[in-house]
Tab-separated table of C-alpha atoms and ligand atoms in Angstrom:
chain	number	residue	atom	x	y	z
A	157	UNK	CA	-41.972	-195.770	20.721
A	158	UNK	CA	-43.128	-192.993	18.427
A	159	UNK	CA	-40.469	-191.310	16.356
A	160	UNK	CA	-39.898	-187.588	16.648
A	161	UNK	CA	-41.668	-187.140	13.307
A	162	UNK	CA	-44.792	-188.930	14.513
A	163	UNK	CA	-44.880	-186.928	17.701
A	164	UNK	CA	-44.620	-183.512	16.117
A	165	UNK	CA	-46.573	-183.874	12.874
A	166	UNK	CA	-50.159	-185.030	13.370
A	167	UNK	CA	-51.473	-187.026	10.408
A	168	UNK	CA	-53.427	-184.987	7.907
A	169	UNK	CA	-57.117	-185.863	8.004
A	170	UNK	CA	-58.366	-187.497	4.817
A	171	UNK	CA	-60.253	-184.950	2.737
A	172	UNK	CA	-63.117	-185.823	0.447
A	173	UNK	CA	-63.301	-183.598	-2.614
A	174	UNK	CA	-66.758	-184.405	-3.946
A	175	UNK	CA	-67.776	-180.772	-4.359
A	176	UNK	CA	-66.263	-177.302	-4.632
A	177	UNK	CA	-67.310	-174.414	-2.415
A	178	UNK	CA	-66.602	-170.883	-3.602
A	179	UNK	CA	-66.157	-168.300	-0.886
A	180	UNK	CA	-65.075	-164.687	-0.798
A	181	UNK	CA	-66.400	-161.204	-0.314
A	182	UNK	CA	-69.540	-159.771	-1.909
A	183	UNK	CA	-68.761	-158.808	-5.487
A	184	UNK	CA	-65.786	-161.168	-5.844
A	185	UNK	CA	-67.676	-163.051	-8.560
A	186	UNK	CA	-68.627	-166.316	-6.845
A	187	UNK	CA	-71.879	-166.821	-8.767
A	188	UNK	CA	-70.361	-165.970	-12.156
A	189	UNK	CA	-67.238	-168.071	-11.626
A	190	UNK	CA	-69.481	-170.823	-10.234
A	191	UNK	CA	-71.475	-170.829	-13.455
A	192	UNK	CA	-68.366	-171.360	-15.616
A	193	UNK	CA	-66.854	-173.856	-13.196
A	194	UNK	CA	-70.010	-175.962	-13.173
A	195	UNK	CA	-69.944	-175.971	-16.969
A	196	UNK	CA	-66.299	-177.091	-17.127
A	197	UNK	CA	-66.727	-179.907	-14.599
A	198	UNK	CA	-70.321	-180.742	-15.564
A	199	UNK	CA	-71.311	-180.182	-11.959
A	200	UNK	CA	-74.554	-178.657	-10.689
A	201	UNK	CA	-74.391	-175.090	-9.449
A	202	UNK	CA	-75.973	-174.326	-6.089
A	203	UNK	CA	-76.080	-170.668	-5.113
A	204	UNK	CA	-76.899	-170.528	-1.410
A	205	UNK	CA	-78.472	-167.049	-1.602
A	206	UNK	CA	-80.709	-168.200	-4.446
A	207	UNK	CA	-81.777	-171.357	-2.604
A	208	UNK	CA	-82.773	-169.231	0.384
A	209	UNK	CA	-84.589	-166.667	-1.777
A	210	UNK	CA	-86.537	-169.404	-3.563
A	211	UNK	CA	-87.534	-171.051	-0.307
A	212	UNK	CA	-88.536	-167.798	1.323
A	213	UNK	CA	-90.156	-166.297	-1.744
A	214	UNK	CA	-88.342	-163.027	-1.026
A	215	UNK	CA	-85.021	-161.348	-1.668
A	216	UNK	CA	-82.075	-161.467	0.741
A	217	UNK	CA	-82.533	-157.742	1.446
A	218	UNK	CA	-86.123	-158.371	2.487
A	219	UNK	CA	-85.113	-161.279	4.704
A	220	UNK	CA	-82.573	-159.014	6.415
A	221	UNK	CA	-85.044	-156.159	6.897
A	222	UNK	CA	-88.106	-158.242	7.786
A	223	UNK	CA	-86.597	-161.122	9.782
A	224	UNK	CA	-83.125	-159.850	10.677
A	225	UNK	CA	-79.612	-161.086	9.922
A	226	UNK	CA	-79.603	-163.918	12.538
A	227	UNK	CA	-82.626	-165.478	10.799
A	228	UNK	CA	-80.805	-165.296	7.468
A	229	UNK	CA	-77.687	-166.890	8.987
A	230	UNK	CA	-79.809	-169.754	10.368
A	231	UNK	CA	-81.226	-170.329	6.868
A	232	UNK	CA	-77.691	-170.432	5.455
A	233	UNK	CA	-76.659	-173.002	8.066
A	234	UNK	CA	-79.670	-175.167	7.192
A	235	UNK	CA	-78.715	-175.123	3.497
A	236	UNK	CA	-75.108	-176.070	4.309
A	237	UNK	CA	-76.274	-179.036	6.392
A	238	UNK	CA	-78.212	-180.423	3.434
A	239	UNK	CA	-75.369	-180.154	0.941
A	240	UNK	CA	-73.068	-182.726	2.534
A	241	UNK	CA	-75.092	-185.613	1.155
A	242	UNK	CA	-74.621	-184.505	-2.422
A	243	UNK	CA	-71.828	-184.970	-4.957
A	244	UNK	CA	-70.780	-183.041	-8.048
A	245	UNK	CA	-71.735	-179.576	-6.834
A	246	UNK	CA	-70.239	-176.158	-7.253
A	247	UNK	CA	-71.505	-174.284	-4.218
A	248	UNK	CA	-71.455	-170.493	-4.588
A	249	UNK	CA	-71.755	-169.339	-0.990
A	250	UNK	CA	-73.017	-165.996	0.300
A	251	UNK	CA	-70.035	-163.893	1.408
A	252	UNK	CA	-70.717	-164.331	5.126
A	253	UNK	CA	-71.584	-168.027	5.153
A	254	UNK	CA	-68.039	-169.245	5.738
A	255	UNK	CA	-67.680	-167.097	8.871
A	256	UNK	CA	-69.779	-169.594	10.795
A	257	UNK	CA	-67.355	-172.256	12.132
A	258	UNK	CA	-69.943	-175.034	11.804
A	259	UNK	CA	-70.539	-174.157	8.147
A	260	UNK	CA	-66.770	-174.195	7.617
A	261	UNK	CA	-66.314	-177.572	9.255
A	262	UNK	CA	-69.220	-179.107	7.351
A	263	UNK	CA	-68.064	-177.830	3.968
A	264	UNK	CA	-64.526	-179.074	4.616
A	265	UNK	CA	-65.915	-182.590	5.010
A	266	UNK	CA	-66.883	-182.864	1.352
A	267	UNK	CA	-65.676	-179.849	-0.591
A	268	UNK	CA	-62.503	-178.181	-1.748
A	269	UNK	CA	-62.840	-174.605	-0.557
A	270	UNK	CA	-61.715	-171.956	-3.024
A	271	UNK	CA	-61.773	-168.306	-2.014
A	272	UNK	CA	-61.965	-165.550	-4.627
A	273	UNK	CA	-59.797	-162.742	-3.395
A	274	UNK	CA	-60.115	-159.146	-4.585
A	275	UNK	CA	-58.943	-155.795	-3.268
A	276	UNK	CA	-61.432	-153.479	-1.552
A	277	UNK	CA	-61.178	-151.091	-4.521
A	278	UNK	CA	-62.073	-153.802	-7.044
A	279	UNK	CA	-64.963	-154.989	-4.908
A	280	UNK	CA	-66.227	-151.441	-4.543
A	281	UNK	CA	-66.141	-150.897	-8.308
A	282	UNK	CA	-68.155	-154.071	-8.809
A	283	UNK	CA	-70.842	-153.447	-6.206
A	284	UNK	CA	-71.210	-149.655	-6.325
A	285	UNK	CA	-74.099	-149.722	-8.800
A	286	UNK	CA	-75.900	-152.605	-7.090
A	287	UNK	CA	-78.320	-152.179	-4.214
A	288	UNK	CA	-79.185	-155.720	-3.182
A	289	UNK	CA	-76.561	-156.142	-0.458
A	290	UNK	CA	-77.898	-155.010	2.904
A	291	UNK	CA	-74.483	-155.078	4.577
A	292	UNK	CA	-73.098	-152.508	2.141
A	293	UNK	CA	-75.863	-149.962	2.599
A	294	UNK	CA	-73.697	-147.357	4.208
A	295	UNK	CA	-72.880	-143.705	3.565
A	296	UNK	CA	-69.318	-144.820	2.805
A	297	UNK	CA	-69.486	-148.274	1.191
A	298	UNK	CA	-65.754	-148.379	0.362
A	299	UNK	CA	-64.892	-147.868	4.014
A	300	UNK	CA	-67.459	-150.504	4.990
A	301	UNK	CA	-65.906	-152.954	2.499
A	302	UNK	CA	-62.438	-152.260	3.929
A	303	UNK	CA	-63.655	-152.827	7.483
A	304	UNK	CA	-65.529	-156.033	6.723
A	305	UNK	CA	-62.722	-157.355	4.534
A	306	UNK	CA	-60.164	-156.799	7.276
A	307	UNK	CA	-62.415	-158.506	9.808
A	308	UNK	CA	-63.083	-161.483	7.528
A	309	UNK	CA	-59.665	-161.855	5.889
A	310	UNK	CA	-58.234	-164.375	8.393
A	311	UNK	CA	-61.167	-166.706	7.735
A	312	UNK	CA	-61.245	-166.259	3.959
A	313	UNK	CA	-57.518	-167.048	3.942
A	314	UNK	CA	-58.127	-170.446	5.543
A	315	UNK	CA	-59.450	-171.684	2.179
A	316	UNK	CA	-57.697	-174.564	0.411
A	317	UNK	CA	-57.182	-172.324	-2.579
A	318	UNK	CA	-56.920	-168.539	-2.640
A	319	UNK	CA	-57.436	-167.111	-6.119
A	320	UNK	CA	-56.713	-163.473	-6.884
A	321	UNK	CA	-59.435	-162.142	-9.160
A	322	UNK	CA	-58.396	-158.511	-9.545
A	323	UNK	CA	-56.785	-159.263	-12.914
A	324	UNK	CA	-58.579	-162.432	-14.015
A	325	UNK	CA	-61.820	-162.801	-15.906
A	326	UNK	CA	-64.375	-165.259	-14.489
A	327	UNK	CA	-63.844	-167.972	-17.171
A	328	UNK	CA	-60.097	-167.944	-16.498
A	329	UNK	CA	-60.653	-168.104	-12.747
A	330	UNK	CA	-63.001	-171.036	-13.305
A	331	UNK	CA	-60.426	-172.894	-15.417
A	332	UNK	CA	-57.766	-172.282	-12.772
A	333	UNK	CA	-59.980	-173.664	-9.980
A	334	UNK	CA	-61.094	-176.644	-12.079
A	335	UNK	CA	-57.451	-177.622	-12.672
A	336	UNK	CA	-56.580	-177.255	-9.015
A	337	UNK	CA	-59.625	-179.306	-8.034
A	338	UNK	CA	-58.791	-182.150	-10.421
A	339	UNK	CA	-55.166	-182.103	-9.228
A	340	UNK	CA	-56.239	-182.135	-5.567
A	341	UNK	CA	-58.306	-185.250	-6.201
A	342	UNK	CA	-55.153	-187.051	-7.374
A	343	UNK	CA	-53.251	-186.365	-4.158
A	344	UNK	CA	-52.926	-189.505	-2.025
A	345	UNK	CA	-55.069	-189.208	1.074
A	346	UNK	CA	-57.942	-187.488	-0.720
A	347	UNK	CA	-61.045	-189.078	-2.190
B	501	S3P	C1	-73.431	-161.416	2.576
B	501	S3P	C2	-73.242	-161.681	1.239
B	501	S3P	C3	-74.348	-161.810	0.287
B	501	S3P	C4	-75.608	-162.291	0.997
B	501	S3P	C5	-75.928	-161.402	2.159
B	501	S3P	C6	-74.789	-161.339	3.181
B	501	S3P	C7	-72.246	-161.272	3.449
B	501	S3P	O1	-74.011	-162.733	-0.736
B	501	S3P	O2	-75.469	-163.613	1.429
B	501	S3P	O3	-76.194	-160.127	1.659
B	501	S3P	O4	-72.393	-161.327	4.689
B	501	S3P	O5	-71.138	-161.113	2.906
B	501	S3P	P1	-72.946	-162.383	-1.912
B	501	S3P	O6	-71.568	-162.604	-1.357
B	501	S3P	O7	-73.275	-163.389	-2.980
B	501	S3P	O8	-73.185	-160.996	-2.326
């Protein structure tokens, strides 16, 4: 007969930490932190937005305006599907990629998921002078950031590691994630 413990606590699924996926809102610093993290771990950096732009021969903004957001999301999902076969990657994801439950499930199969977390005000300061993010083209971008952040927060918070970046520089954030990643690989039940 199963003990009470066995009945109430399902076994944790074995996690494979072959790669690291960086998630978080636009402007949180995923690409920059990804660069430093890849250097520290001697991993390859894959930036999903860049992969899509290279394949399409056009910028994300153009893909949104010419083909629409659903087409862009399908391209993101195709990139995620390909990444599972690889090892030793830092994957800097586009800010909306992790919202797709299939993308989330696939990344969890092979990657530690680290979310860079910043306040709406910090994000606004970082993106206010940039124009390449179609979702922030709004008369009131700060309000738009607040709305989207609130909507997405429950999913961003599901990450294995939540790293506050309001008061950390990218190299320090990268060192912090690298340590956590190496420690996670030592935990029994991970690979
Ligand atoms: C998006 C984030 C962008 C890019 C696209 C959509 C989002 O990437 O994928 O504009 O939905 O948050 P960054 O997070 O790298 O800016």
